[in-house]
Amino acid sequence: MKPPMIKAVLFDLDGTLVDTAPDFLWAINQLKQQRSEPAITLVEMRSAISHGSAGLVTTALGIPATSPEFEPTRQALLREYLSVIGRYALVYEGLNDLLATLAQRGVQWGISTNKPSLYTKALLDTLSFPCQPATVVCPDDVSQPKPHPEPLYLNCHQLGIDPSEAIFVGDHVRDIDAGKAAGMHTIAAAWGYIDTIDEAYDWNADAVCTQSQGLQGILTPWL
């Protein structure tokens, strides 16, 4: 059903707006090399990245969270990642064209991410957008991150709109749950860091988009 009016489109960051897996791949493989372990592939990285740095340490490096080695290794991974952040990351195909279209139509856009602000700012500083986001909310800006709706409420407060006037696009069920809890319209980004496209259809989003370059076509009737 077409929303009555949309004033903003909000995006999750990693795996939705930007493909950051290549940066994380470089960082993980630096640690793998130091440990004399074989490098992992980009395909393996994409299946582990949605669980954050903790998930990468347990999945890609095989270190359980209960190990005394876990936190020092996670911090080492984050240092390696920060040293390369943005070098290989890319805005997904078609999304810069979409952002330009939003600007032409007077629709604001922003980011709601569970990526800490240190890394979010460093990444965004390396990327070129046709227009800058009007709001960026990170987990350290709120008391409860996604899937709680608090970050999206803050996005809307900063934009001066009601949540019902926004669409949230994300590649994880926590994004869709957060958007629904906030009273937003939601689109599942099935091009992101998910195991299979089919799982995105189980999240009960208002729409599922399988390719980033197809998102503009899905959004156009709603703008």
CSV table of C-alpha atoms in Angstrom, one decimal:
chain,number,residue,atom,x,y,z
A,1,MET,CA,0.0,0.0,0.0
A,2,LYS,CA,1.3,3.4,-0.9
A,3,PRO,CA,2.2,5.6,2.1
A,4,PRO,CA,0.4,8.9,2.2
A,5,MET,CA,3.6,10.9,2.2
A,6,ILE,CA,7.3,10.1,2.5
A,7,LYS,CA,9.7,12.8,3.7
A,8,ALA,CA,12.8,10.7,4.3
A,9,VAL,CA,14.6,7.5,3.4
A,10,LEU,CA,16.8,6.0,6.1
A,11,PHE,CA,19.5,3.4,5.4
A,12,ASP,CA,21.4,0.9,7.4
A,13,LEU,CA,25.1,1.4,6.6
A,14,ASP,CA,27.1,-1.8,6.2
A,15,GLY,CA,25.6,-4.2,3.7
A,16,THR,CA,22.8,-1.8,2.7
A,17,LEU,CA,24.3,1.5,1.7
A,18,VAL,CA,27.9,0.6,1.5
A,19,ASP,CA,29.7,-2.7,0.8
A,20,THR,CA,32.3,-2.7,3.6
A,21,ALA,CA,33.2,-6.4,3.4
A,22,PRO,CA,36.4,-5.8,1.3
A,23,ASP,CA,37.8,-3.5,4.1
A,24,PHE,CA,37.1,-6.1,6.8
A,25,LEU,CA,38.5,-8.9,4.5
A,26,TRP,CA,41.8,-7.0,4.4
A,27,ALA,CA,41.8,-6.5,8.2
A,28,ILE,CA,41.0,-10.2,9.0
A,29,ASN,CA,43.6,-11.5,6.6
A,30,GLN,CA,46.2,-9.3,8.2
A,31,LEU,CA,45.5,-11.1,11.4
A,32,LYS,CA,45.3,-14.5,9.7
A,33,GLN,CA,48.7,-13.9,8.2
A,34,GLN,CA,50.2,-12.9,11.6
A,35,ARG,CA,48.8,-16.2,12.9
A,36,SER,CA,50.2,-18.2,10.0
A,37,GLU,CA,46.6,-19.2,9.0
A,38,PRO,CA,45.2,-19.4,5.5
A,39,ALA,CA,43.4,-16.3,4.2
A,40,ILE,CA,39.6,-16.3,4.0
A,41,THR,CA,37.6,-15.4,0.9
A,42,LEU,CA,35.3,-12.5,0.3
A,43,VAL,CA,32.4,-14.9,0.1
A,44,GLU,CA,33.3,-16.3,3.6
A,45,MET,CA,33.6,-12.7,4.9
A,46,ARG,CA,30.2,-11.7,3.6
A,47,SER,CA,28.5,-14.5,5.5
A,48,ALA,CA,30.2,-13.5,8.8
A,49,ILE,CA,30.2,-9.7,8.7
A,50,SER,CA,26.6,-9.0,9.8
A,51,HIS,CA,27.6,-10.1,13.4
A,52,GLY,CA,30.1,-7.4,13.8
A,53,SER,CA,33.7,-7.6,15.0
A,54,ALA,CA,32.8,-10.1,17.7
A,55,GLY,CA,31.2,-12.4,15.1
A,56,LEU,CA,34.3,-12.1,12.8
A,57,VAL,CA,36.6,-13.1,15.6
A,58,THR,CA,34.6,-16.2,16.5
A,59,THR,CA,33.7,-17.1,12.9
A,60,ALA,CA,36.7,-16.1,10.8
A,61,LEU,CA,39.4,-16.6,13.5
A,62,GLY,CA,37.8,-19.4,15.5
A,63,ILE,CA,38.3,-17.7,18.9
A,64,PRO,CA,35.3,-18.2,21.2
A,65,ALA,CA,34.0,-15.3,23.2
A,66,THR,CA,34.9,-17.0,26.4
A,67,SER,CA,38.6,-17.2,25.5
A,68,PRO,CA,41.1,-14.7,27.1
A,69,GLU,CA,42.4,-14.2,23.6
A,70,PHE,CA,39.1,-13.0,22.3
A,71,GLU,CA,39.0,-9.3,23.4
A,72,PRO,CA,42.7,-8.5,22.6
A,73,THR,CA,42.1,-10.1,19.1
A,74,ARG,CA,38.9,-8.1,18.6
A,75,GLN,CA,40.7,-4.9,19.4
A,76,ALA,CA,43.6,-5.8,17.1
A,77,LEU,CA,41.0,-6.5,14.3
A,78,LEU,CA,39.4,-3.1,14.9
A,79,ARG,CA,42.8,-1.4,14.7
A,80,GLU,CA,43.6,-3.1,11.4
A,81,TYR,CA,40.1,-2.2,10.1
A,82,LEU,CA,40.5,1.5,11.1
A,83,SER,CA,43.8,1.7,9.3
A,84,VAL,CA,42.3,0.6,6.0
A,85,ILE,CA,38.7,1.9,6.4
A,86,GLY,CA,37.2,3.1,3.2
A,87,ARG,CA,40.1,2.0,1.0
A,88,TYR,CA,38.1,-0.8,-0.7
A,89,ALA,CA,34.5,0.0,0.5
A,90,LEU,CA,32.1,1.1,-2.2
A,91,VAL,CA,28.6,2.6,-2.2
A,92,TYR,CA,26.3,-0.1,-3.7
A,93,GLU,CA,25.5,0.2,-7.4
A,94,GLY,CA,22.6,2.6,-8.2
A,95,LEU,CA,22.4,4.1,-4.7
A,96,ASN,CA,24.2,7.4,-5.5
A,97,ASP,CA,21.8,7.9,-8.4
A,98,LEU,CA,18.9,7.2,-5.9
A,99,LEU,CA,20.3,9.8,-3.4
A,100,ALA,CA,20.5,12.4,-6.2
A,101,THR,CA,16.9,11.7,-7.1
A,102,LEU,CA,15.8,12.0,-3.5
A,103,ALA,CA,17.5,15.4,-3.3
A,104,GLN,CA,15.8,16.5,-6.5
A,105,ARG,CA,12.4,15.6,-5.0
A,106,GLY,CA,13.1,17.3,-1.7
A,107,VAL,CA,13.2,14.0,0.2
A,108,GLN,CA,15.8,13.8,3.0
A,109,TRP,CA,18.0,10.8,3.6
A,110,GLY,CA,20.0,9.5,6.5
A,111,ILE,CA,21.7,6.6,8.2
A,112,SER,CA,20.8,4.5,11.2
A,113,THR,CA,23.6,2.0,12.0
A,114,ASN,CA,24.9,-0.2,14.8
A,115,LYS,CA,28.5,0.7,13.7
A,116,PRO,CA,30.1,2.9,16.4
A,117,SER,CA,30.6,6.5,15.5
A,118,LEU,CA,34.4,6.3,15.4
A,119,TYR,CA,34.2,3.9,12.5
A,120,THR,CA,31.1,5.4,10.9
A,121,LYS,CA,32.6,8.9,10.7
A,122,ALA,CA,35.9,7.5,9.4
A,123,LEU,CA,34.1,5.6,6.7
A,124,LEU,CA,31.8,8.4,5.6
A,125,ASP,CA,34.7,10.8,5.3
A,126,THR,CA,36.1,8.6,2.6
A,127,LEU,CA,33.0,8.3,0.5
A,128,SER,CA,31.5,10.6,-2.1
A,129,PHE,CA,27.7,11.1,-2.1
A,130,PRO,CA,25.8,13.5,-4.3
A,131,CYS,CA,24.4,15.1,-1.1
A,132,GLN,CA,25.3,14.5,2.5
A,133,PRO,CA,23.0,12.6,4.9
A,134,ALA,CA,20.8,14.9,6.9
A,135,THR,CA,21.0,12.5,10.0
A,136,VAL,CA,23.5,9.8,11.1
A,137,VAL,CA,22.7,7.9,14.2
A,138,CYS,CA,25.2,5.4,15.8
A,139,PRO,CA,24.8,3.1,18.8
A,140,ASP,CA,26.8,5.5,21.0
A,141,ASP,CA,24.2,8.1,20.3
A,142,VAL,CA,21.4,6.2,22.0
A,143,SER,CA,20.8,3.9,25.1
A,144,GLN,CA,19.5,1.0,23.0
A,145,PRO,CA,20.7,0.1,19.5
A,146,LYS,CA,18.7,-1.6,16.8
A,147,PRO,CA,16.5,-3.7,16.9
A,148,HIS,CA,15.2,-1.3,19.4
A,149,PRO,CA,13.4,1.7,17.6
A,150,GLU,CA,15.2,4.3,19.7
A,151,PRO,CA,17.9,5.1,17.0
A,152,LEU,CA,15.2,5.6,14.4
A,153,TYR,CA,13.2,7.8,16.7
A,154,LEU,CA,16.3,10.0,17.0
A,155,ASN,CA,16.8,10.1,13.2
A,156,CYS,CA,13.2,11.3,12.8
A,157,HIS,CA,13.6,13.8,15.7
A,158,GLN,CA,16.7,15.3,13.9
A,159,LEU,CA,14.8,15.4,10.6
A,160,GLY,CA,11.7,17.0,12.2
A,161,ILE,CA,9.4,14.3,10.9
A,162,ASP,CA,7.1,11.6,12.2
A,163,PRO,CA,8.3,8.0,11.8
A,164,SER,CA,5.3,7.2,9.6
A,165,GLU,CA,6.8,9.7,7.1
A,166,ALA,CA,10.0,7.6,6.7
A,167,ILE,CA,11.1,4.4,5.0
A,168,PHE,CA,13.9,2.4,6.5
A,169,VAL,CA,16.0,0.1,4.3
A,170,GLY,CA,18.2,-2.6,5.9
A,171,ASP,CA,19.8,-5.9,5.3
A,172,HIS,CA,19.2,-7.6,8.6
A,173,VAL,CA,16.0,-8.7,10.4
A,174,ARG,CA,17.0,-6.3,13.3
A,175,ASP,CA,16.7,-3.4,10.8
A,176,ILE,CA,13.2,-4.4,9.8
A,177,ASP,CA,12.1,-5.1,13.4
A,178,ALA,CA,13.4,-1.7,14.4
A,179,GLY,CA,11.6,0.0,11.6
A,180,LYS,CA,8.4,-1.7,12.2
A,181,ALA,CA,8.6,-1.0,16.0
A,182,ALA,CA,9.2,2.7,15.2
A,183,GLY,CA,6.1,2.8,12.9
A,184,MET,CA,8.1,3.2,9.7
A,185,HIS,CA,7.7,1.6,6.3
A,186,THR,CA,10.4,-1.0,5.7
A,187,ILE,CA,12.3,-2.4,2.8
A,188,ALA,CA,14.6,-5.5,3.1
A,189,ALA,CA,17.8,-5.1,1.3
A,190,ALA,CA,18.3,-8.6,0.1
A,191,TRP,CA,21.5,-7.7,-1.7
A,192,GLY,CA,23.3,-7.3,1.6
A,193,TYR,CA,25.0,-9.5,4.1
A,194,ILE,CA,22.5,-12.3,4.3
A,195,ASP,CA,23.0,-16.1,3.7
A,196,THR,CA,20.2,-16.4,1.2
A,197,ILE,CA,17.8,-14.0,-0.5
A,198,ASP,CA,14.9,-16.2,0.7
A,199,GLU,CA,15.4,-15.3,4.3
A,200,ALA,CA,14.7,-11.6,3.6
A,201,TYR,CA,11.1,-12.6,2.7
A,202,ASP,CA,10.6,-14.0,6.3
A,203,TRP,CA,11.2,-10.6,7.9
A,204,ASN,CA,7.7,-9.2,7.0
A,205,ALA,CA,9.1,-6.0,5.5
A,206,ASP,CA,6.7,-3.9,3.4
A,207,ALA,CA,8.9,-4.8,0.3
A,208,VAL,CA,12.0,-6.9,-0.5
A,209,CYS,CA,14.6,-5.6,-3.0
A,210,THR,CA,17.0,-8.1,-4.4
A,211,GLN,CA,19.4,-5.8,-6.2
A,212,SER,CA,20.6,-2.3,-5.0
A,213,GLN,CA,20.1,-0.8,-8.5
A,214,GLY,CA,16.4,-1.8,-8.3
A,215,LEU,CA,15.7,0.1,-5.1
A,216,GLN,CA,14.9,3.4,-6.9
A,217,GLY,CA,12.2,1.6,-8.9
A,218,ILE,CA,10.7,0.3,-5.7
A,219,LEU,CA,10.8,3.6,-4.0
A,220,THR,CA,9.6,5.8,-6.8
A,221,PRO,CA,5.9,5.2,-6.4
A,222,TRP,CA,6.2,6.1,-2.7
A,223,LEU,CA,8.0,9.4,-3.2
